[in-house]
Coordinates of C-alpha atoms in Angstrom, one line a residue:
Chain A
M2 CA -0.2 0.0 0.0
N3 CA 1.4 3.6 -0.7
G4 CA 1.4 5.7 2.0
S5 CA 0.9 9.6 1.5
S6 CA 4.1 11.9 1.2
E7 CA 4.8 15.7 2.0
G8 CA 2.0 17.8 0.0
D9 CA -0.4 15.1 -0.8
V10 CA -3.9 15.8 0.6
V11 CA -4.8 13.5 3.5
V12 CA -8.1 12.1 5.4
P13 CA -8.5 10.7 8.7
G14 CA -6.6 7.3 9.0
D15 CA -4.2 7.6 5.7
V16 CA -0.9 5.9 6.1
V17 CA 1.7 8.3 5.9
R18 CA 5.1 7.8 5.2
L19 CA 7.7 9.6 6.2
T20 CA 10.0 8.8 3.0
G21 CA 13.7 10.5 3.2
V22 CA 13.8 11.5 6.6
K23 CA 16.9 11.0 8.9
G24 CA 16.7 11.3 12.7
K25 CA 14.2 12.7 14.9
V26 CA 11.0 13.2 13.7
V27 CA 8.4 15.4 15.3
L28 CA 4.5 14.5 14.7
G29 CA 2.6 17.7 14.1
P30 CA -1.6 18.3 14.8
G31 CA -3.5 16.2 12.3
L32 CA -0.9 12.8 12.7
A33 CA -0.7 10.0 15.3
R34 CA 1.3 7.2 15.9
T35 CA -0.2 3.9 15.6
G36 CA 2.4 0.9 16.2
E37 CA 4.9 1.1 13.8
G38 CA 3.4 3.4 11.1
V39 CA 1.6 7.2 11.1
H40 CA -1.8 8.2 10.4
A41 CA -3.7 11.1 9.5
T42 CA -6.2 12.2 11.7
K43 CA -7.5 15.4 10.2
C44 CA -8.4 16.4 6.7
G45 CA -5.7 18.7 5.0
V46 CA -2.7 19.2 3.3
L47 CA 0.7 17.1 4.7
R48 CA 3.2 19.6 5.3
K49 CA 7.0 19.6 6.8
G50 CA 8.0 21.9 8.6
G51 CA 11.9 22.8 9.7
N52 CA 13.5 20.1 12.3
N53 CA 11.5 17.5 10.4
I54 CA 8.2 18.4 11.5
F55 CA 5.0 17.2 10.1
Y56 CA 1.7 18.5 10.3
V57 CA -1.5 18.1 8.3
D58 CA -2.7 21.8 7.5
S59 CA -6.4 21.7 8.1
R60 CA -9.4 24.3 8.1
Q61 CA -11.0 23.8 11.1
K62 CA -12.8 25.9 13.4
K63 CA -13.0 23.8 16.7
Y64 CA -9.7 24.4 18.6
V65 CA -7.7 21.8 20.8
P66 CA -5.4 23.0 22.9
A67 CA -1.9 22.7 22.7
K68 CA 0.7 23.4 25.3
G69 CA 2.6 26.6 24.7
E70 CA 0.0 27.8 22.4
C71 CA -0.9 31.8 22.9
V72 CA -4.8 32.3 23.0
L73 CA -7.3 34.5 23.8
G74 CA -10.1 34.2 26.2
V75 CA -13.3 35.5 27.9
V76 CA -13.1 35.5 31.7
T77 CA -16.4 33.8 32.8
N78 CA -15.8 33.5 36.6
A79 CA -12.9 35.7 38.4
R80 CA -13.6 34.1 42.1
G81 CA -11.5 32.1 44.3
D82 CA -7.8 31.1 43.5
M83 CA -8.3 29.6 40.0
F84 CA -10.2 32.0 37.6
K85 CA -12.1 30.5 34.7
V86 CA -11.4 31.4 30.9
D87 CA -13.7 30.7 27.7
I88 CA -11.2 29.6 25.1
G89 CA -13.5 27.8 22.9
S90 CA -12.2 24.5 23.8
S91 CA -14.5 21.8 25.1
D92 CA -13.6 22.7 28.8
E93 CA -12.8 25.8 30.3
A94 CA -9.5 26.6 30.9
S95 CA -8.2 27.8 34.3
V96 CA -5.6 30.6 35.5
S97 CA -4.1 31.1 38.6
Y98 CA -4.8 34.5 40.4
L99 CA -0.5 34.0 41.0
A100 CA -0.1 33.8 37.1
F101 CA 0.0 37.5 36.6
E102 CA 3.0 40.0 36.6
N103 CA 3.6 41.1 40.4
A104 CA 0.6 38.9 42.1
T105 CA 0.9 37.9 45.3
K106 CA -1.3 36.7 48.0
K107 CA -1.8 39.9 49.1
N108 CA -2.1 41.9 45.6
R109 CA -4.8 39.9 43.5
P110 CA -4.7 41.1 40.0
L111 CA -7.7 43.1 38.7
V112 CA -9.5 40.5 36.6
N113 CA -13.5 41.2 36.3
V114 CA -15.8 38.4 34.5
G115 CA -16.1 39.2 30.8
D116 CA -12.8 40.4 30.3
V117 CA -10.4 39.6 27.5
L118 CA -7.4 37.7 28.5
F119 CA -4.0 36.9 26.5
G120 CA -2.6 33.6 28.4
R121 CA -0.3 31.1 27.2
L122 CA -1.3 27.5 27.6
L123 CA 0.8 25.6 30.4
V124 CA -0.9 22.4 30.8
A125 CA -2.8 20.9 27.5
S126 CA -3.6 17.5 27.7
K127 CA -6.4 15.2 26.5
D128 CA -7.6 14.2 30.0
M129 CA -7.2 17.5 32.2
E130 CA -8.6 21.0 32.0
P131 CA -6.4 23.4 30.4
E132 CA -4.7 25.6 32.4
L133 CA -3.6 29.5 31.1
V134 CA -0.4 31.6 32.5
C135 CA -0.3 35.1 32.1
V136 CA 3.7 35.2 32.5
D137 CA 7.0 33.9 31.5
S138 CA 9.3 32.0 33.1
H139 CA 10.9 35.1 34.2
G140 CA 7.8 36.5 36.0
K141 CA 7.4 39.0 33.3
K142 CA 4.2 39.8 31.3
G143 CA 5.6 40.6 28.1
R144 CA 2.4 40.9 25.3
L145 CA 0.3 38.7 27.7
G146 CA -2.6 39.2 30.4
V147 CA -5.7 41.5 30.3
L148 CA -6.2 43.2 27.4
P149 CA -7.3 47.1 27.8
D150 CA -10.8 48.5 27.0
G151 CA -12.3 50.2 23.6
G152 CA -11.5 46.8 21.6
F153 CA -13.3 44.4 19.6
L154 CA -13.2 40.4 19.5
F155 CA -14.1 38.5 16.9
T156 CA -14.0 34.7 15.8
C157 CA -12.2 33.8 12.6
S158 CA -11.1 30.1 11.5
L159 CA -7.7 28.3 12.8
N160 CA -6.2 28.4 9.2
L161 CA -6.8 32.1 9.2
V162 CA -5.2 32.4 12.4
R163 CA -2.1 30.5 11.4
K164 CA -2.0 32.9 7.9
L165 CA -1.9 35.7 10.0
L166 CA 0.8 35.0 12.2
R167 CA 3.2 34.0 9.6
P168 CA 6.5 35.9 10.0
E169 CA 5.7 38.1 7.2
C170 CA 2.0 38.3 6.6
P171 CA 1.7 41.1 3.6
L172 CA -1.7 42.1 5.0
L173 CA -0.4 43.5 8.4
E174 CA 2.4 44.9 7.0
A175 CA 0.4 46.7 4.5
L176 CA -2.7 47.7 6.9
G177 CA 0.4 49.0 9.0
K178 CA 1.8 51.7 6.7
Q179 CA -1.5 53.3 6.8
L180 CA -3.2 52.8 9.2
A181 CA -2.8 52.9 13.5
F182 CA -4.1 49.9 14.8
E183 CA -3.6 47.0 17.6
L184 CA -4.0 43.5 17.1
V185 CA -3.9 40.4 19.2
V186 CA -4.1 37.1 17.3
G187 CA -5.2 33.9 19.4
L188 CA -4.1 30.6 18.2
N189 CA -7.9 29.7 19.2
G190 CA -9.0 31.3 16.4
R191 CA -10.0 34.8 18.4
V192 CA -8.6 38.0 17.2
W193 CA -8.7 41.3 19.3
L194 CA -8.5 44.4 17.5
R195 CA -8.4 48.1 19.0
T196 CA -8.2 51.7 16.3
G197 CA -9.3 54.9 16.9
S198 CA -12.8 54.4 15.6
V199 CA -16.0 52.0 15.0
R200 CA -15.8 52.6 11.2
E201 CA -12.1 51.7 11.1
T202 CA -12.1 48.8 13.4
L203 CA -14.9 47.5 11.4
L204 CA -13.1 48.2 8.2
V205 CA -9.7 46.4 9.1
A206 CA -11.7 43.4 10.7
D207 CA -13.4 42.9 7.5
A208 CA -10.4 43.2 5.6
V209 CA -8.9 40.4 8.1
L210 CA -11.7 38.1 7.4
A211 CA -11.4 38.7 3.7
Y212 CA -7.7 37.6 4.2
Q213 CA -8.7 34.0 4.4
H214 CA -9.1 34.1 0.7
L215 CA -6.9 36.5 -0.8
Q216 CA -3.7 35.9 -2.4
P217 CA -0.7 37.8 -1.4
H218 CA -0.4 39.5 -4.6
Q219 CA -4.4 40.7 -4.2
V220 CA -3.2 42.1 -0.8
Q221 CA -2.1 45.7 -1.4
H222 CA -4.6 46.3 -3.8
A223 CA -7.4 45.1 -1.1
V224 CA -5.6 47.5 1.4
D225 CA -5.8 50.6 -1.2
Q226 CA -9.0 50.0 -1.9
L227 CA -10.2 49.9 1.9
I228 CA -7.8 53.4 2.5
Y229 CA -9.7 54.5 -0.4
Q230 CA -13.0 53.8 1.0
L231 CA -12.0 55.2 4.6
S232 CA -10.8 58.2 3.4
S233 CA -13.9 58.9 0.7
S234 CA -16.5 58.8 3.7
Chain B
M10 CA -23.0 23.6 27.6
K11 CA -23.5 26.9 29.1
E12 CA -23.9 29.7 26.4
P13 CA -21.1 31.1 25.7
I14 CA -20.2 34.4 27.7
I15 CA -19.9 37.8 25.3
S16 CA -16.8 39.8 26.2
N17 CA -17.2 43.4 27.9
C18 CA -15.2 44.6 25.0
E19 CA -17.8 43.0 22.4
K20 CA -20.8 44.6 24.1
A21 CA -19.2 48.1 24.7
F22 CA -17.9 47.9 20.7
L23 CA -21.6 46.9 19.6
L24 CA -23.2 49.7 21.4
E25 CA -20.6 52.3 20.4
A26 CA -21.4 51.2 16.5
I27 CA -25.2 51.2 17.0
S28 CA -25.1 54.6 18.3
E29 CA -23.1 55.5 15.1
S30 CA -25.6 54.0 13.4
R31 CA -23.6 50.9 11.7
R32 CA -24.3 47.4 12.7
L33 CA -21.2 44.8 12.6
D34 CA -22.7 42.9 9.6
G35 CA -22.6 46.0 7.5
R36 CA -26.6 46.1 7.6
G37 CA -28.5 49.7 8.1
M38 CA -30.4 49.9 11.2
F39 CA -33.5 49.2 9.2
D40 CA -32.2 46.5 6.7
Y41 CA -33.5 43.0 7.1
R42 CA -31.3 39.8 6.2
D43 CA -31.8 37.9 2.9
L44 CA -35.5 35.6 3.6
S45 CA -35.3 32.8 1.4
I46 CA -38.5 29.5 1.7
R47 CA -38.1 26.5 0.4
F48 CA -41.0 23.9 0.1
G49 CA -40.3 20.1 0.5
K50 CA -41.8 17.3 -1.4
D51 CA -44.2 16.5 1.4
Y52 CA -47.4 18.7 1.7
G53 CA -46.5 21.2 5.1
C54 CA -43.0 20.7 5.2
C55 CA -41.0 24.0 4.6
E56 CA -37.4 25.5 5.4
V57 CA -37.0 29.2 5.8
S58 CA -33.5 30.8 6.4
M59 CA -33.2 34.5 7.5
G60 CA -29.5 35.1 6.8
Q61 CA -27.7 32.1 8.7
T62 CA -31.0 31.7 10.7
R63 CA -32.8 28.1 9.3
V64 CA -35.9 26.8 10.3
L65 CA -37.7 23.8 9.2
G66 CA -41.4 23.5 9.8
Q67 CA -43.6 20.4 9.4
V68 CA -47.4 20.2 9.5
S69 CA -49.0 16.8 10.3
C70 CA -52.3 15.8 11.3
E71 CA -54.8 13.2 12.6
I72 CA -58.0 12.4 13.9
Q73 CA -58.9 13.1 17.5
Q74 CA -61.6 13.8 20.0
P75 CA -62.7 17.3 20.6
K76 CA -62.3 18.9 23.7
A77 CA -65.7 18.9 25.3
T78 CA -65.8 23.4 25.8
R79 CA -65.5 23.2 22.2
P80 CA -67.1 20.0 20.5
N81 CA -67.1 21.3 16.8
E82 CA -63.7 22.4 16.5
G83 CA -60.1 21.0 15.3
L84 CA -57.1 21.2 17.2
L85 CA -53.9 23.2 16.7
H86 CA -50.6 22.3 18.4
I87 CA -47.5 24.1 17.9
N88 CA -44.5 22.8 18.9
V89 CA -40.8 24.6 19.1
G90 CA -37.6 21.9 19.3
L91 CA -34.8 23.2 20.2
S92 CA -31.8 21.0 19.8
P93 CA -27.9 21.1 19.9
M94 CA -27.9 21.3 16.4
G95 CA -29.1 25.1 16.3
A96 CA -26.9 26.2 19.0
P97 CA -24.7 24.0 21.5
H98 CA -26.4 25.4 24.5
F99 CA -30.0 24.4 23.5
E100 CA -30.9 21.2 25.7
T101 CA -33.0 18.5 24.1
G102 CA -35.6 16.9 26.2
R103 CA -36.5 19.7 29.2
Q104 CA -38.2 23.1 27.8
S105 CA -36.1 26.0 27.9
I106 CA -37.1 29.1 29.1
S107 CA -36.3 30.4 25.7
S108 CA -38.5 27.3 24.0
I109 CA -41.4 28.5 26.0
Q110 CA -41.4 32.0 25.2
L111 CA -41.2 30.9 21.6
N112 CA -44.2 28.7 21.6
R113 CA -46.0 30.7 23.6
L114 CA -45.2 34.0 21.2
L115 CA -46.1 31.7 18.1
E116 CA -49.2 30.7 20.0
K117 CA -50.7 34.1 20.4
C118 CA -49.3 34.9 17.0
I119 CA -51.3 32.3 15.1
K120 CA -53.6 30.4 17.3
D121 CA -55.1 32.9 19.3
S122 CA -55.5 35.2 16.5
K123 CA -57.7 32.7 15.0
C124 CA -55.6 32.5 11.7
I125 CA -56.5 28.8 11.1
D126 CA -60.4 28.1 10.6
L127 CA -60.5 25.4 13.2
E128 CA -64.6 24.8 12.4
S129 CA -63.7 23.7 9.3
L130 CA -61.3 20.7 10.7
C131 CA -64.6 19.2 12.4
I132 CA -65.6 15.7 11.1
V133 CA -68.3 14.9 13.6
A134 CA -69.1 16.8 16.4
E135 CA -68.3 16.0 19.8
E136 CA -66.2 12.7 18.0
K137 CA -63.8 13.1 15.7
V138 CA -62.0 16.6 14.4
W139 CA -58.8 16.9 12.8
C140 CA -56.0 17.7 15.0
I141 CA -53.2 19.9 13.4
R142 CA -49.6 19.7 14.6
L143 CA -46.8 22.4 13.7
D144 CA -43.6 21.3 14.4
L145 CA -40.9 23.5 14.0
N146 CA -37.2 22.6 14.5
I147 CA -34.7 25.4 14.7
L148 CA -31.8 24.3 12.4
N149 CA -29.5 27.1 13.0
H150 CA -29.4 30.0 15.5
E151 CA -28.0 33.3 14.5
G152 CA -30.4 35.5 16.0
N153 CA -34.0 36.7 15.6
L154 CA -35.4 33.0 16.1
I155 CA -39.3 34.2 16.9
D156 CA -39.1 35.7 13.0
C157 CA -37.8 33.0 11.2
A158 CA -39.7 30.8 12.9
S159 CA -43.1 32.5 12.2
V160 CA -42.5 32.8 8.8
A161 CA -41.9 28.8 8.9
A162 CA -45.0 28.0 10.6
L163 CA -47.3 30.7 8.4
A164 CA -45.7 28.8 5.3
A165 CA -45.8 25.1 6.2
L166 CA -49.6 25.5 7.2
S167 CA -50.4 27.2 4.3
H168 CA -48.3 24.7 2.2
F169 CA -50.3 22.1 4.3
R170 CA -53.0 20.1 3.1
R171 CA -55.0 17.2 4.8
P172 CA -56.8 14.3 3.3
D173 CA -60.4 14.5 2.2
V174 CA -62.8 12.2 4.5
E175 CA -66.2 11.2 3.8
L176 CA -68.8 10.1 6.3
T177 CA -70.9 7.0 5.0
S178 CA -73.2 4.3 7.2
E179 CA -70.6 2.2 7.6
G180 CA -68.2 4.6 9.0
L181 CA -65.3 7.2 8.0
I182 CA -63.3 7.1 4.6
I183 CA -60.2 8.6 4.6
Y184 CA -59.0 9.1 1.0
E185 CA -55.4 9.1 0.1
A186 CA -54.3 11.7 -1.9
A187 CA -54.3 9.7 -5.3
V188 CA -57.6 9.1 -5.1
K189 CA -59.2 12.4 -3.9
E190 CA -57.0 15.9 -3.9
P191 CA -56.3 16.8 -0.6
I192 CA -58.1 19.9 1.2
P193 CA -55.7 23.1 2.0
L194 CA -56.2 24.2 5.4
G195 CA -58.5 27.4 5.6
I196 CA -56.4 30.3 6.4
K197 CA -58.2 33.6 7.3
H198 CA -55.4 35.8 7.7
T199 CA -51.4 35.7 7.5
P200 CA -49.7 36.6 11.0
I201 CA -46.1 36.8 11.3
C202 CA -43.7 38.3 13.5
V203 CA -41.4 41.3 13.1
S204 CA -38.6 41.5 15.9
F205 CA -36.9 44.9 17.1
A206 CA -34.1 45.6 19.3
I207 CA -33.9 48.6 21.1
F208 CA -30.8 49.9 22.5
N209 CA -29.5 52.6 24.6
K210 CA -32.5 53.4 26.8
G211 CA -34.7 53.7 23.8
K212 CA -32.5 55.6 21.7
N213 CA -31.6 53.2 18.7
I214 CA -33.7 50.4 17.4
V215 CA -33.0 48.0 14.8
V216 CA -34.9 45.1 13.4
D217 CA -34.0 41.6 12.7
P218 CA -31.4 41.7 15.1
S219 CA -28.4 38.9 15.1
E220 CA -28.0 37.0 17.9
L221 CA -25.0 39.3 19.5
E222 CA -27.5 42.4 19.1
E223 CA -30.1 40.3 21.0
R224 CA -28.0 39.7 23.7
V225 CA -26.8 43.2 24.0
A226 CA -29.8 44.8 23.7
E227 CA -32.0 46.0 26.6
A228 CA -35.3 44.7 25.4
E229 CA -36.6 42.9 22.3
F230 CA -39.9 44.0 20.9
T231 CA -41.8 41.6 18.8
L232 CA -44.8 42.6 16.8
G233 CA -47.5 40.0 15.4
V234 CA -48.8 41.4 12.2
N235 CA -50.7 40.0 9.4
G236 CA -50.6 40.8 5.5
Y237 CA -53.8 43.0 6.3
K238 CA -51.7 45.2 8.0
E239 CA -53.4 44.0 11.3
L240 CA -52.1 44.0 14.7
C241 CA -52.0 40.3 16.5
G242 CA -49.6 40.4 19.1
V243 CA -47.2 42.2 21.3
H244 CA -44.4 41.0 23.2
L245 CA -41.6 43.4 25.2
S246 CA -39.0 41.2 26.5
G247 CA -36.6 43.4 28.9
S248 CA -36.6 46.6 30.0
T249 CA -36.3 49.7 28.2
Q250 CA -37.6 53.4 28.5
S251 CA -39.9 53.8 25.4
G252 CA -42.7 55.9 24.5
P253 CA -45.7 56.0 22.2
T254 CA -43.5 57.2 19.4
I255 CA -41.1 53.9 19.3
V256 CA -44.3 51.5 19.5
R257 CA -46.1 53.6 16.6
Q258 CA -42.4 53.6 14.6
C259 CA -41.9 49.7 14.8
A260 CA -45.7 49.3 14.4
N261 CA -45.4 51.1 10.9
K262 CA -42.0 49.1 9.8
A263 CA -43.7 45.6 11.0
L264 CA -46.8 46.6 8.8
K265 CA -44.9 46.8 5.6
R266 CA -42.7 44.3 6.5
A267 CA -45.2 42.1 7.1
V268 CA -46.9 42.9 3.8
S269 CA -43.6 42.1 1.8
V270 CA -43.1 38.8 3.7
V271 CA -46.6 37.6 2.9
A272 CA -46.4 38.5 -0.6
L273 CA -42.9 36.2 -0.7
I274 CA -44.6 33.4 0.7
K275 CA -47.6 33.6 -1.7
E276 CA -45.2 34.1 -4.5
T277 CA -43.0 31.0 -3.2
L278 CA -46.1 28.8 -2.8
A279 CA -47.7 29.7 -6.3
K280 CA -44.2 28.4 -7.8
D281 CA -44.6 25.4 -5.7
S282 CA -47.7 24.5 -7.3
E283 CA -46.7 25.4 -10.4
L284 CA -43.9 22.8 -10.0
R285 CA -46.1 20.0 -8.4
G286 CA -48.8 20.5 -11.3
S287 CA -45.9 20.1 -14.0
N288 CA -44.9 16.8 -12.1
T289 CA -41.2 18.1 -12.5
E290 CA -38.7 17.4 -9.5
R291 CA -39.1 19.3 -6.5
G292 CA -38.1 19.5 -2.8
F293 CA -35.0 19.8 -0.8
V294 CA -33.2 16.9 -2.7
E295 CA -33.0 18.8 -5.8
C296 CA -30.9 21.2 -3.9
V297 CA -28.2 18.6 -2.7
R298 CA -28.6 17.0 -6.4
Q299 CA -27.5 20.5 -7.7
G300 CA -24.1 19.6 -7.0
T301 CA -22.9 21.0 -3.8
I302 CA -24.4 19.8 -0.4
T303 CA -24.1 23.5 0.7
S304 CA -26.2 24.8 -1.9
H305 CA -28.9 25.4 0.7
G306 CA -26.7 27.5 3.0
T307 CA -25.5 31.2 2.4
P308 CA -21.6 31.9 2.2
K309 CA -20.7 32.4 5.7
I310 CA -18.4 35.0 7.2
C311 CA -17.5 35.2 11.0
L312 CA -18.2 39.0 11.1
P313 CA -19.9 39.4 7.3
I314 CA -19.9 43.0 6.6
K315 CA -21.7 44.7 3.2
H316 CA -18.6 46.4 2.3
K317 CA -16.8 43.4 1.6
L318 CA -13.2 43.4 -0.4
P319 CA -13.9 42.3 -4.0
V320 CA -11.5 39.0 -3.4
E321 CA -11.1 37.8 -7.0
T322 CA -10.6 41.2 -9.1
M323 CA -10.0 44.2 -8.4
E324 CA -9.5 45.8 -11.9
T325 CA -12.4 48.1 -12.4
N326 CA -13.9 51.5 -10.3
H327 CA -10.2 52.5 -9.4
E328 CA -9.5 56.0 -10.5
D329 CA -6.0 55.7 -8.9
E330 CA -4.7 53.3 -11.0
S331 CA -3.4 55.2 -14.0
S332 CA -1.1 52.7 -15.2
C333 CA -3.8 50.0 -15.8
D334 CA -5.9 50.1 -18.7
E335 CA -9.3 50.9 -18.2
V336 CA -12.0 48.4 -17.8
E337 CA -15.7 49.3 -18.1
V338 CA -18.6 47.2 -17.5
I339 CA -21.3 47.9 -20.0
G340 CA -24.0 45.5 -18.8
S341 CA -24.3 42.6 -16.9
G342 CA -21.7 39.8 -17.7
T343 CA -19.7 41.8 -20.3
V344 CA -16.7 43.7 -19.7
E345 CA -15.0 45.2 -22.2
L346 CA -11.5 46.8 -22.7
K347 CA -10.6 50.4 -23.5
N348 CA -7.1 51.5 -24.5
S349 CA -5.8 48.1 -24.8
S350 CA -2.9 49.6 -27.3
V351 CA -0.2 49.2 -24.4
L352 CA -1.4 46.3 -23.0
A353 CA 1.4 44.5 -20.4
T354 CA 0.9 41.0 -20.3
D355 CA 0.3 40.7 -16.4
T356 CA -2.8 43.2 -17.0
A357 CA -4.1 41.1 -19.9
E358 CA -4.5 38.0 -17.3
Q359 CA -5.9 40.1 -15.1
V360 CA -8.6 41.3 -17.5
M361 CA -9.2 38.0 -18.9
E362 CA -10.0 36.8 -14.8
V363 CA -12.3 40.1 -15.0
E364 CA -14.1 38.7 -18.2
E365 CA -13.9 34.9 -16.8
K366 CA -16.0 36.1 -13.5
P367 CA -18.1 39.2 -14.5
K368 CA -20.5 38.2 -11.7
V369 CA -17.9 38.8 -8.7
E370 CA -17.0 42.3 -10.2
E371 CA -20.8 43.3 -10.7
I372 CA -21.3 42.2 -7.1
A373 CA -18.3 44.6 -6.1
L374 CA -19.6 47.3 -7.9
S375 CA -22.8 47.0 -6.1
D376 CA -21.5 46.8 -2.8
D377 CA -19.4 50.0 -3.3
E378 CA -22.9 51.8 -4.4
D379 CA -24.2 50.4 -1.4
E380 CA -21.6 52.1 0.4
V381 CA -21.9 55.6 -0.7
Q382 CA -25.5 55.3 0.5
I383 CA -25.0 54.4 3.8
L384 CA -22.1 56.5 4.9

C-alpha cells in the first residue's frame, strides 16, 4: 500500500510515509502514531516544517488546546484561586490568580468577568482542564495579560489565524503602513482589534476576514481600496 | 453546555457602533437579512432561512376527539424544538425558557389570533375532529428566531393539505391523496412576527437583530402583524425607556415588512404549486442534487460586512490606477477593455480574469454603491 507523502491531501486514516527523513521526527497536529506506522487524523494537506516537523494543514474552527500556544479567552468566573476562562475549547481553561505579573497573595490582579485575557497554555492535555498563565518563566508579563478596554473581539477560522501569524504577513504589513491599529491574534481562532474609531475597526476586521481568501499579490490592492473607502467617507 | 459569555469589549463596541448607526454585519439599522423559503416534497414541509438562521417547519394531522368545551372545533398544536444542532447551548428533552417563550409567542400570533379556521376541521361534532400539529425545528440559531419561526409556521400551514374524508353509513373513509385531492387548511389571515432590538435607553432601534445584537440589547420588541396590516400580538422582553413614538415607529415598519413577507410566501407557494402541477422534480433533494451539499447555505464570514473587499478581481472602479488599462462594465456579464494598445502581459491576465468572473465584479460594484449610501 502506498502511503501519502509531503504535499498530499490526506483524510483521517490515511497511512503517512515519512520517506527520506533521517533522525528524530516530530509529529504535529493531525498526525498520530499507531504501532509502527503514522496515520493522519485530520483532513488537509500534509506539510513539513523545519526540524523534521510533520503536520496536517487543515481548515477547522474547533480549537483543541496545545501546550505553549498563546490564546485569547473571555473570563467567565473571577472568584477564588482559579479564574475560569472560555478559550473555545471543549473545557474551560483555568488561570491561577498568582499567574499574573507582580501578583502575590496580598496583591490580587484586577480581573473581572467578561474581560479578555491573552495567555499562554501551560497545561494542555486531553484528560485535564487546560491551564493558562499570563507571565513568562521570568515572571514578566510581556504581551500577556488582561487586554485593555476599547477593542473588539471576533472569531475566525484557525487556518486564518495561522496565516496571520506567519513571520511575513503581507496584509498586516500593508495595513500597518496606512493605519494605526493594535491586533492580538490568539491561536484559538480569536482576534482582538483596537483602532481609533468604530468605522476603522470594522474595516480592518473586514480586511482580516477577507484575507482568508486573498492571494498574496492581491493584498496590496485590497488594502489600497480599503484606505480609499476610508478616506472617501 | 452553557451559553458562551460575551466579553465586555464586544458589548461596548456593539453599543458604540449602534449609537453611530452602524451594524457589525454592514446592514443599515432597518435592513433585513435575506429571507428565503423552500418547500419540501411533502405537503406542509418547508424550510425558511433568514441570513444564517434556519428553521424547518412540518405540519401533520390526525383524527382525535375534540375538547369537551369546544365540541365542533379542530385542534392546533404548535411545538418548537430547540436541539443542540441549532446552537450548542440548546438542550433537548426539557423545555427551556427560550423554547417556552418562542412557543407561547407563536401560539399568541397564530392560534389566539384565529388564523386557522378550526371549525372546518370538525368531522363529527363531539367525536372526531382533525388535530393539526405544527412542528418547528431550529436548524441554526443566528439571531431573531421568532421571526424566522413565524414565517416557517405560516408557510408550512399554508402549504399543508389534509386528506379528504367522507362519512358513510359504515363509518369514516379517509381518502389517499391519489384517490381524492387533499384539502388545504382554511387560513383566514396571515400573521407573522417582526422583531426589533432596542438599545441605549430607547434611542436606537434595529430590525432583525443578529444573535449578538439580541443578547446585548436592552429589550426586544416583537409585533405580530398580518398581511392585511392588522396587529395580532405584541411582546416586549427586557426593559427600556420607550414611549408611544417608538411603538408607532416599530408598528409602521412591521406592517410594511409583513406585507412584503406575505407576498413572498404567496409567490413561493404559487411557484411550488406550479412545479407540482407540471410534475417536475421538487423538494429539498433537488438542492443537494444541484452539485454541492451547501447549496442551501449562504456563504458565511464570521463577521459579515456588507462592504466586502472584492476577492477575485480588483481591476475596475479604481481611479488611482493610472498605469492600468481602463475596464468598463457595460452590462451584466460583459466587460470591455478600453485603451488596449499598451497591453502588458500581466494586465492582460487580469482582464481575462475579469471576463471570466463578471458576476463577482458586479457584486463588488453594487456593494460600493451601497456603501456610498450608508455612509
